[in-house]
Short mmCIF file of C-alpha atoms and ligand atoms in Angstrom, two decimals:
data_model
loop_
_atom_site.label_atom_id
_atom_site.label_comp_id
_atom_site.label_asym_id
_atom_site.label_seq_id
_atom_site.Cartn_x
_atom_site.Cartn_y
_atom_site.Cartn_z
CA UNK Y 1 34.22 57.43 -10.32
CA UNK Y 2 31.36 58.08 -12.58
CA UNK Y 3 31.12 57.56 -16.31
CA UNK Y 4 28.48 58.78 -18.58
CA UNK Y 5 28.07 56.98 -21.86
CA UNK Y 6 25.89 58.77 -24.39
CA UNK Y 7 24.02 57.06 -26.86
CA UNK Y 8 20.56 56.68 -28.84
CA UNK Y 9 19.38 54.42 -31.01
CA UNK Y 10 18.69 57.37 -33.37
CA UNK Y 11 22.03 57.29 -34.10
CA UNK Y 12 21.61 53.91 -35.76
CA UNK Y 13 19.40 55.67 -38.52
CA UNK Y 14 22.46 57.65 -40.19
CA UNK Y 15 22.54 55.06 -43.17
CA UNK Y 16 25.63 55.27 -46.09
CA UNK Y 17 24.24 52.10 -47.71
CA UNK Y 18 25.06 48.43 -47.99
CA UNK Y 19 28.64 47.73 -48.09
CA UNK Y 20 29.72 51.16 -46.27
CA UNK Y 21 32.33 50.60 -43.55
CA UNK Y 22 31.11 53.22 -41.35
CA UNK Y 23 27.79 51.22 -41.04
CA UNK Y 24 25.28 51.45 -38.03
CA UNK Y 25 26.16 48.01 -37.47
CA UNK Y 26 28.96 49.24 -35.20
CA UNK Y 27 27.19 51.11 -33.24
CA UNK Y 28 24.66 49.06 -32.62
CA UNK Y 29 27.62 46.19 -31.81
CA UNK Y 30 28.92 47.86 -29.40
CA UNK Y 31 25.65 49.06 -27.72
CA UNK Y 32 24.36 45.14 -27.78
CA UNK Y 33 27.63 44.25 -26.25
CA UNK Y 34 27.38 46.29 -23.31
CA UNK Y 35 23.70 45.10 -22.64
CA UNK Y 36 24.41 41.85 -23.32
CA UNK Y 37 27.15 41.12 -20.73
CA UNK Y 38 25.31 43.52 -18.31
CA UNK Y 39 28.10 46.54 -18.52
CA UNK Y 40 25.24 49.36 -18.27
CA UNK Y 41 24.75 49.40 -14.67
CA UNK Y 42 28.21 50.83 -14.41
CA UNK Y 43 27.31 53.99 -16.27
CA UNK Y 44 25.27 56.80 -16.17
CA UNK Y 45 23.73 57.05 -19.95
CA UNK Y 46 23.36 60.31 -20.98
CA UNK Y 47 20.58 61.42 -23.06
CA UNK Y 48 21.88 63.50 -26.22
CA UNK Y 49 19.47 66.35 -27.66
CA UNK Y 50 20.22 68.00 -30.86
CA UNK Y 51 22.88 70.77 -31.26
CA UNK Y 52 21.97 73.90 -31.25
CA UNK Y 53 22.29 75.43 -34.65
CA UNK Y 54 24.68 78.26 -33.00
CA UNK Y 55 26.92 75.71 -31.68
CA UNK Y 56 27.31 74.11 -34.98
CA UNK Y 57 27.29 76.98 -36.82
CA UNK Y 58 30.51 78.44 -34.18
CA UNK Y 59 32.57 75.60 -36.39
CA UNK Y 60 30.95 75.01 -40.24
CA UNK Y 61 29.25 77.48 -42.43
CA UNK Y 62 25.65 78.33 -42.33
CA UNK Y 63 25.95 77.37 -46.23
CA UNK Y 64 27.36 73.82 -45.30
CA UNK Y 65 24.73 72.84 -42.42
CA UNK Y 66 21.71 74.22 -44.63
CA UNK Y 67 23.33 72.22 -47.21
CA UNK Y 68 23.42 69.01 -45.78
CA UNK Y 69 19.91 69.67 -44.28
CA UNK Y 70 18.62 69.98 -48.31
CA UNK Y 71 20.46 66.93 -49.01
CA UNK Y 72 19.40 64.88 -46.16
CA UNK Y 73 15.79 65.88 -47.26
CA UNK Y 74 17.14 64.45 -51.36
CA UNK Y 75 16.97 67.96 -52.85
CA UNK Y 76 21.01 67.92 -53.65
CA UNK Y 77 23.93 65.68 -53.75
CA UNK Y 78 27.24 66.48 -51.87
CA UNK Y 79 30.56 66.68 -53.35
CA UNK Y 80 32.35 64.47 -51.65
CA UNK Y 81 31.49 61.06 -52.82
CA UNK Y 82 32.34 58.54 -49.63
CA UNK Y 83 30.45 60.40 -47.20
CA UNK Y 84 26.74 59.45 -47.79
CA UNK Y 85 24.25 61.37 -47.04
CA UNK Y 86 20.69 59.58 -45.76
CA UNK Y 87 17.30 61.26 -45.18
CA UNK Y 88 17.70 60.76 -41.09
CA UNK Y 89 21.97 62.03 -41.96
CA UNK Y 90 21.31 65.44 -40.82
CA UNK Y 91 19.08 65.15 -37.56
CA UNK Y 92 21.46 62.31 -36.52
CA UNK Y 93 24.40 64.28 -37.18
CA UNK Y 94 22.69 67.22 -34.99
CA UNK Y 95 22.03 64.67 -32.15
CA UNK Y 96 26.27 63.43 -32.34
CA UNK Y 97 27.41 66.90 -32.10
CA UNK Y 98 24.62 67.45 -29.63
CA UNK Y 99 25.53 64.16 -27.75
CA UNK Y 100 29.18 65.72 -27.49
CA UNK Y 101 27.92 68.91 -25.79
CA UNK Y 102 25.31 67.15 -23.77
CA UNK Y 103 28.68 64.78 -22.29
CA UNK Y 104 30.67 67.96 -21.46
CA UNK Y 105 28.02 70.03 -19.73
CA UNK Y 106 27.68 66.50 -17.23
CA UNK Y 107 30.95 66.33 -17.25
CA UNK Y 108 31.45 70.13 -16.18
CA UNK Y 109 28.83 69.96 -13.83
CA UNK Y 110 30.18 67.64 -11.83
CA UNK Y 111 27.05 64.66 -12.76
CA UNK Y 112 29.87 62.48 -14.16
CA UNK Y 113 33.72 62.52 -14.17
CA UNK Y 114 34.28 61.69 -17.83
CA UNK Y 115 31.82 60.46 -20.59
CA UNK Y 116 32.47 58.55 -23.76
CA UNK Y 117 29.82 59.52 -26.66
CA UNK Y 118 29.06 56.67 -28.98
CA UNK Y 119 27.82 58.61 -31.60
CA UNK Y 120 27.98 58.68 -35.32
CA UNK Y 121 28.25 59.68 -38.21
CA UNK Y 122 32.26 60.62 -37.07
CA UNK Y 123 33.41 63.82 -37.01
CA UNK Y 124 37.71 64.55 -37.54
CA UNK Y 125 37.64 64.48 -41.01
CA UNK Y 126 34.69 67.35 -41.75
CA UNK Y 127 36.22 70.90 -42.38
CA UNK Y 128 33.86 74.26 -41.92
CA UNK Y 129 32.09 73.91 -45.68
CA UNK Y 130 32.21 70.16 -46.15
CA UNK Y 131 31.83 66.98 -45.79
CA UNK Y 132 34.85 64.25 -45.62
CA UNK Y 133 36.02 60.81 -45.29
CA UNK Y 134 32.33 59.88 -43.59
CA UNK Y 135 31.86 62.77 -41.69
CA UNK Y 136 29.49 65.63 -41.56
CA UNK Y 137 30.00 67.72 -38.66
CA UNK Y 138 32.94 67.99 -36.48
CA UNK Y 139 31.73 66.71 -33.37
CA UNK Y 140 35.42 67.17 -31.47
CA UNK Y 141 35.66 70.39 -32.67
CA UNK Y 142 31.82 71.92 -32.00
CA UNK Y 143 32.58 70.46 -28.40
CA UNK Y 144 35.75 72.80 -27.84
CA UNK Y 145 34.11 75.60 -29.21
CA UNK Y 146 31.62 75.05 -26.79
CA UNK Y 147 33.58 75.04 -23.92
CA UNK Y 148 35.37 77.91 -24.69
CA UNK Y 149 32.30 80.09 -25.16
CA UNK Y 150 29.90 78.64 -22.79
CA UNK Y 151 32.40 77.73 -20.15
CA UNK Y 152 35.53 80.15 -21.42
CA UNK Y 153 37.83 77.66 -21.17
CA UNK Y 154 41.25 79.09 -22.12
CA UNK Y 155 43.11 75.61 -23.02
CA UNK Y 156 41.68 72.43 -24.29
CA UNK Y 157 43.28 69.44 -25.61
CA UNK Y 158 42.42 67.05 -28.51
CA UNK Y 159 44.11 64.11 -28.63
CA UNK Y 160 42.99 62.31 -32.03
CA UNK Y 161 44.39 58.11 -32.08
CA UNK Y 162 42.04 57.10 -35.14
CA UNK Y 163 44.28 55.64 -37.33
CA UNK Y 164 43.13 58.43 -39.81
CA UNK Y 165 44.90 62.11 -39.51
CA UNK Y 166 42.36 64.33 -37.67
CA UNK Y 167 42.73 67.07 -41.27
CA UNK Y 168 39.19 68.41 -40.18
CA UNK Y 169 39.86 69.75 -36.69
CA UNK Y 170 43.30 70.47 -37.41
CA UNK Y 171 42.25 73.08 -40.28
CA UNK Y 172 39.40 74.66 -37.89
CA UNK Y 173 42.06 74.76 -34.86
CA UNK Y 174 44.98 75.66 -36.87
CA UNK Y 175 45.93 79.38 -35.92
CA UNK Y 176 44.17 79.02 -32.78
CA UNK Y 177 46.89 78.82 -29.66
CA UNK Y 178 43.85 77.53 -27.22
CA UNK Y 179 43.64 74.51 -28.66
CA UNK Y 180 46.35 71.91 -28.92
CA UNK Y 181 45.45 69.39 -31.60
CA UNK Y 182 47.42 66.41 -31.21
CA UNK Y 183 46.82 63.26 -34.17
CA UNK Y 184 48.72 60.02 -34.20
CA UNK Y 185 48.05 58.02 -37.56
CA UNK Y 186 49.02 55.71 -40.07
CA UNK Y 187 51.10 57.90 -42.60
CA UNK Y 188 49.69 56.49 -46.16
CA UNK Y 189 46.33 56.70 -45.35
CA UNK Y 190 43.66 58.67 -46.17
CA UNK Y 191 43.17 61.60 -46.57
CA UNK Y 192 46.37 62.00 -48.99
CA UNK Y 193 48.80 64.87 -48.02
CA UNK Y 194 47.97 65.73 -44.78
CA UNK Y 195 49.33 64.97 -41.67
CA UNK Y 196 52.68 65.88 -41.65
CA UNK Y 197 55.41 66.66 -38.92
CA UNK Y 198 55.58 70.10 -40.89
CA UNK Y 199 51.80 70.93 -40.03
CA UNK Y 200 52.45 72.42 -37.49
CA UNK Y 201 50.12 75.34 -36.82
CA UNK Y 202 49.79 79.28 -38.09
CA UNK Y 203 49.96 82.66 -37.00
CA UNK Y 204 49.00 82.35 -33.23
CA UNK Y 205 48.48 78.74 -33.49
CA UNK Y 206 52.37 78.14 -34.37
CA UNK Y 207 53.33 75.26 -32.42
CA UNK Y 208 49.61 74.12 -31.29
CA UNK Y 209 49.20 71.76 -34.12
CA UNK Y 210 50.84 68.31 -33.64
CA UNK Y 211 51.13 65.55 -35.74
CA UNK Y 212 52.80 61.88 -35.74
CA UNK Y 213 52.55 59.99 -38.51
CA UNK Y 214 53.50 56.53 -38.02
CA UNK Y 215 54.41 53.98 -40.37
CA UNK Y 216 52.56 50.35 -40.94
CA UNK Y 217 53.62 48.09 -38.54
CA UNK Y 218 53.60 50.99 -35.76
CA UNK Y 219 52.09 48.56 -32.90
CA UNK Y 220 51.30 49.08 -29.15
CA UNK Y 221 55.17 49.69 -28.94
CA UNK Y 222 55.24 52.61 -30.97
CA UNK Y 223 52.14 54.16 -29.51
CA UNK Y 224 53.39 53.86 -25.87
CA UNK Y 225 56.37 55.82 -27.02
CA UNK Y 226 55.11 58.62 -28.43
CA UNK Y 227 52.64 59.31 -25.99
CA UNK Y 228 55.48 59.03 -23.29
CA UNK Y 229 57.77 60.73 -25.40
CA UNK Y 230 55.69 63.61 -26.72
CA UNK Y 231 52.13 63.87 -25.65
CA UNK Y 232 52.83 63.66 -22.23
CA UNK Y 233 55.17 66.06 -21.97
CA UNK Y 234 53.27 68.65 -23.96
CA UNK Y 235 50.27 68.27 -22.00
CA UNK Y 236 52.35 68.74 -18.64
CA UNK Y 237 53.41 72.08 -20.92
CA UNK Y 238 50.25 73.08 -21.76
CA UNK Y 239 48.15 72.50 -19.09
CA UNK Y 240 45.18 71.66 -20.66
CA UNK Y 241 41.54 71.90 -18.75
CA UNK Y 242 39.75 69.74 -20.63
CA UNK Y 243 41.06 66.85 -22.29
CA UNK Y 244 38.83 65.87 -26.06
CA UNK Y 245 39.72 62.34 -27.41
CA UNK Y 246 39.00 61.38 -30.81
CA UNK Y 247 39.00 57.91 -30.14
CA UNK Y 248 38.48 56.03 -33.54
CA UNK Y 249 39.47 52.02 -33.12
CA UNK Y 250 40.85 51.50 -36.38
CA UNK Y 251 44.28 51.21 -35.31
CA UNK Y 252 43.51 48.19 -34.33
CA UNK Y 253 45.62 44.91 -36.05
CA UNK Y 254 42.31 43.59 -37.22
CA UNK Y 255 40.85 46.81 -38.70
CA UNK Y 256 40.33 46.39 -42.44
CA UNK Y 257 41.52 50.34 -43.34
CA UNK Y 258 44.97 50.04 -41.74
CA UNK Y 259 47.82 48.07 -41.02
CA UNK Y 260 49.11 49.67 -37.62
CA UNK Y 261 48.87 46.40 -35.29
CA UNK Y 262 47.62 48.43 -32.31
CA UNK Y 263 45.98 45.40 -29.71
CA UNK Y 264 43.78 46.15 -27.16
CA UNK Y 265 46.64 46.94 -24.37
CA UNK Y 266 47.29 49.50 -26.69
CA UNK Y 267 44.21 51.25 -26.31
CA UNK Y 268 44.45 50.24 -22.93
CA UNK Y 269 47.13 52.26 -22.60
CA UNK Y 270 45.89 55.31 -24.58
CA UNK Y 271 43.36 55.59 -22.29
CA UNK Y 272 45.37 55.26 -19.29
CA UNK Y 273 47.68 57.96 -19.82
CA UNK Y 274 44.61 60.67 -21.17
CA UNK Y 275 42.85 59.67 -17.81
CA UNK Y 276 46.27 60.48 -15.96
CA UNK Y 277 47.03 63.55 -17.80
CA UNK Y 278 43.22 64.62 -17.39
CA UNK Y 279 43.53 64.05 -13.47
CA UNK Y 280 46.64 65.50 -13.53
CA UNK Y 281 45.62 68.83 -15.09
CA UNK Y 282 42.19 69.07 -15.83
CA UNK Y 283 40.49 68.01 -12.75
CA UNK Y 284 39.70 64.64 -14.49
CA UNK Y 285 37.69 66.56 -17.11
CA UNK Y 286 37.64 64.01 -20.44
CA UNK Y 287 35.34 63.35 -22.89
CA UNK Y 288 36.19 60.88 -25.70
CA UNK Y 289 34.27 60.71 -28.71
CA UNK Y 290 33.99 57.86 -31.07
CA UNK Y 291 35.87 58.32 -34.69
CA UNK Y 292 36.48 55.46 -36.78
CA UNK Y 293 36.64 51.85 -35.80
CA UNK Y 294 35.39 48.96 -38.83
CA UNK Y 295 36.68 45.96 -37.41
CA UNK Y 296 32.72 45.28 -36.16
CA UNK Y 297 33.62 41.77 -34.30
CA UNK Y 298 36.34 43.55 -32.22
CA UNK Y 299 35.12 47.15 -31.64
CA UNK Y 300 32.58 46.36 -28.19
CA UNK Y 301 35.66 45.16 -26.72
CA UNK Y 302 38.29 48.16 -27.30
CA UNK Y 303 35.20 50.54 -26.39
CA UNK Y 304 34.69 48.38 -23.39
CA UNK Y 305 38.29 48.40 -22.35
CA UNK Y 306 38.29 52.15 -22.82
CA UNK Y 307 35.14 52.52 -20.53
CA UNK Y 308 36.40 50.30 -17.89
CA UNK Y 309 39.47 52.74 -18.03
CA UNK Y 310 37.70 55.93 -17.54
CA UNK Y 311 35.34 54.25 -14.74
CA UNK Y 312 38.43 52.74 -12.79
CA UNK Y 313 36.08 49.15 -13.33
CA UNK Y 314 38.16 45.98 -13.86
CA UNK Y 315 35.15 44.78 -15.79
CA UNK Y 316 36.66 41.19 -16.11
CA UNK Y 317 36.37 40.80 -19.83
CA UNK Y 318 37.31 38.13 -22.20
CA UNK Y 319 39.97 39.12 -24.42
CA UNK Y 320 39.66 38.51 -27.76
CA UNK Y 321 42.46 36.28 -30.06
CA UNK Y 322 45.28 38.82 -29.85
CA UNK Y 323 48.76 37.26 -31.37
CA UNK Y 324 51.10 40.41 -32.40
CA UNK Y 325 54.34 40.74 -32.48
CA UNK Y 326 55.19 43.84 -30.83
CA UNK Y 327 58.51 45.44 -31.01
CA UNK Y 328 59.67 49.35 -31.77
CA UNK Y 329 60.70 49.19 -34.97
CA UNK Y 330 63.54 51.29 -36.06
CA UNK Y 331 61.64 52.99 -38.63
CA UNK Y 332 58.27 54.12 -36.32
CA UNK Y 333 60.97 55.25 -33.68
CA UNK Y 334 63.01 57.46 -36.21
CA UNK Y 335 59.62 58.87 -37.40
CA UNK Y 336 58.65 59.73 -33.74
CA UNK Y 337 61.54 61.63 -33.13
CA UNK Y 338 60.76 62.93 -36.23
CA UNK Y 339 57.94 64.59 -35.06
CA UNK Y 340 59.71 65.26 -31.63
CA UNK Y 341 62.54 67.42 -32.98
CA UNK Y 342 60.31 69.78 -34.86
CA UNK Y 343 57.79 70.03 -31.74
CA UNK Y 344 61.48 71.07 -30.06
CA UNK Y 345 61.40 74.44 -31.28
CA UNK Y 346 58.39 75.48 -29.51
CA UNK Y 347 58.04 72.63 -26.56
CA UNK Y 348 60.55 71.46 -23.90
CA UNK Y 349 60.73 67.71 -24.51
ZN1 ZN S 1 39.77 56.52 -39.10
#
């Protein structure tokens, strides 16, 4: 089983500023971590380029991307205050979303099985004509459109587990019935009012537009239910050939932007069950592409664990401190089938 891994240290030159959780620091963590206890040899690394303006462009406005091109070069300011915007922001950005497509034409081609782009800035939060909650372009999303046009796939799957609700791709997928956006996420978080059971798609996309969200305390428990529960039986509906993961780490118990006491086994297991359900329908096609993730001492690890995953590698690593209490709480199971009941009217589960 091969696994591409796309990086560049280019990506380390998006920079929000002293202070700013979504710092290159991670990145560059994660990359060190891998070198450091000799975890490259298993992978193929996979050289990004920059996106193609059209690909971009088939997800935000022309007026957006020339936007944050001006800003990136300081002659304007973006609205939205938390995503910064440095001079290298909107090359980089082009080389994440072009990472992304880079990973699924290897992946389609048969060079590697499944890839997992560590690239920043994130993407799930960015609608068409803006920037949000550190994101500039929608990474996830400019990858599906480019399957569907240059490989006219009919069905692909997101699966979004950043503690965050995915708001960005949902909006750009959300009357579209050939993508099923599925987001798990810690209900009080940002970004305020979205994410609800009752989001549940438009027009044509009626019933393609999933979302959990979980209270505090959710833990590896609650996860493992409603994937079992809900996103596993959806996906056996829906048949998806190509499987997209947002895969932000900030679910995890350490994270400093949420309280949802996810471990490592719980990513473990995240990544388990996409891999099955990607073998199962999709020929193994899956791409997962880094979201959030601040906990910096932790987040090598849970990428790590995730890679091993996808690669079929016991890679033998050291485990960090993990001491959670993990039990379904009533609460995160009530809000599960929550979510499950209204997904009833349009899914057998
Ligand atoms: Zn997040």
């Amino acid at each position: 089983m091969a696994t591409g891994i796309v990086y560049h240290p280019d990506y380390l030159k998006h920079d929000p500023g002293e202070g700013h959780p979504e710092s290159p620091q991670r990145l560059e963590a994660i990359y060190k971590f891998l070198e450091e206890k000799d975890l490259l040899k298993h992978f193929t690394i996979i050289e990004p380029n920059l996106a193609l303006l059209e690909a971009v462009e088939a997800v935000h406005t022309s007026e957006y991307r020339k936007m944050v091109e001006k800003v990136s070069q300081g002659y304007a300011s973006l609205p939205d205050p938390e995503t910064v915007i440095s001079p290298d922001t909107y090359r980089v950005a082009l080389l994440a979303a072009g990472g992304v497509l880079r990973a699924i034409d290897e992946v389609i081609s048969g060079e590697v099985d499944n890839a997992f782009c560590l690239v920043r800035p994130p993407g799930h939060h960015a609608l068409p004509g803006r920037a949000m909650g550190f994101c500039v372009f929608n990474n996830v999303a400019i990858g599906a459109c480019y399957l569907r046009e240059k490989y006219q796939l009919q069905r692909i799957l997101i699966v979004d587990w950043d503690a965050h609700h995915g708001n960005g791709t949902q909006q750009i997928f959300y009357d579209d019935p050939g993508v099923l956006h599925f987001s798990i996420h810690q209900s009080d978080l940002f970004p305020e009012g979205s994410g609800w059971i009752t989001e549940i798609g438009e027009g044509k996309g009626e019933g393609f537009n999933v979302n959990v969200p979980v209270p505090r305390g959710t833990g590896d428990s609650g996860y493992y239910y409603a994937f079992n529960q809900l996103l596993k039986p959806l996906a056996h509906q829906f048949h998806p050939e190509f499987i997209l993961v947002s895969a932000g780490f900030d679910a995890y118990f350490r994270d400093p932007l949420s309280d949802l006491q996810v471990t490592s086994k719980g990513f473990r297991m995240m990544a388990e069950l996409v891999k099955e359900m990607a073998e199962n329908y999709a020929g193994g096609r899956v791409v997962a592409v880094l979201e959030g993730g601040y906990s910096i001492p932790d987040l090598p690890f849970l990428v790590a664990t995730v890679l091993g995953v996808f690669a079929g590698l016991d890679l033998d690593l050291q485990p960090p401190e993990e001491q959670v209490r993990d039990v379904l709480l009533p609460v995160t199971r009530q809000r599960i089938d929550a979510a499950i009941k209204v997904q009833k009217n349009y899914w057998k589960l």
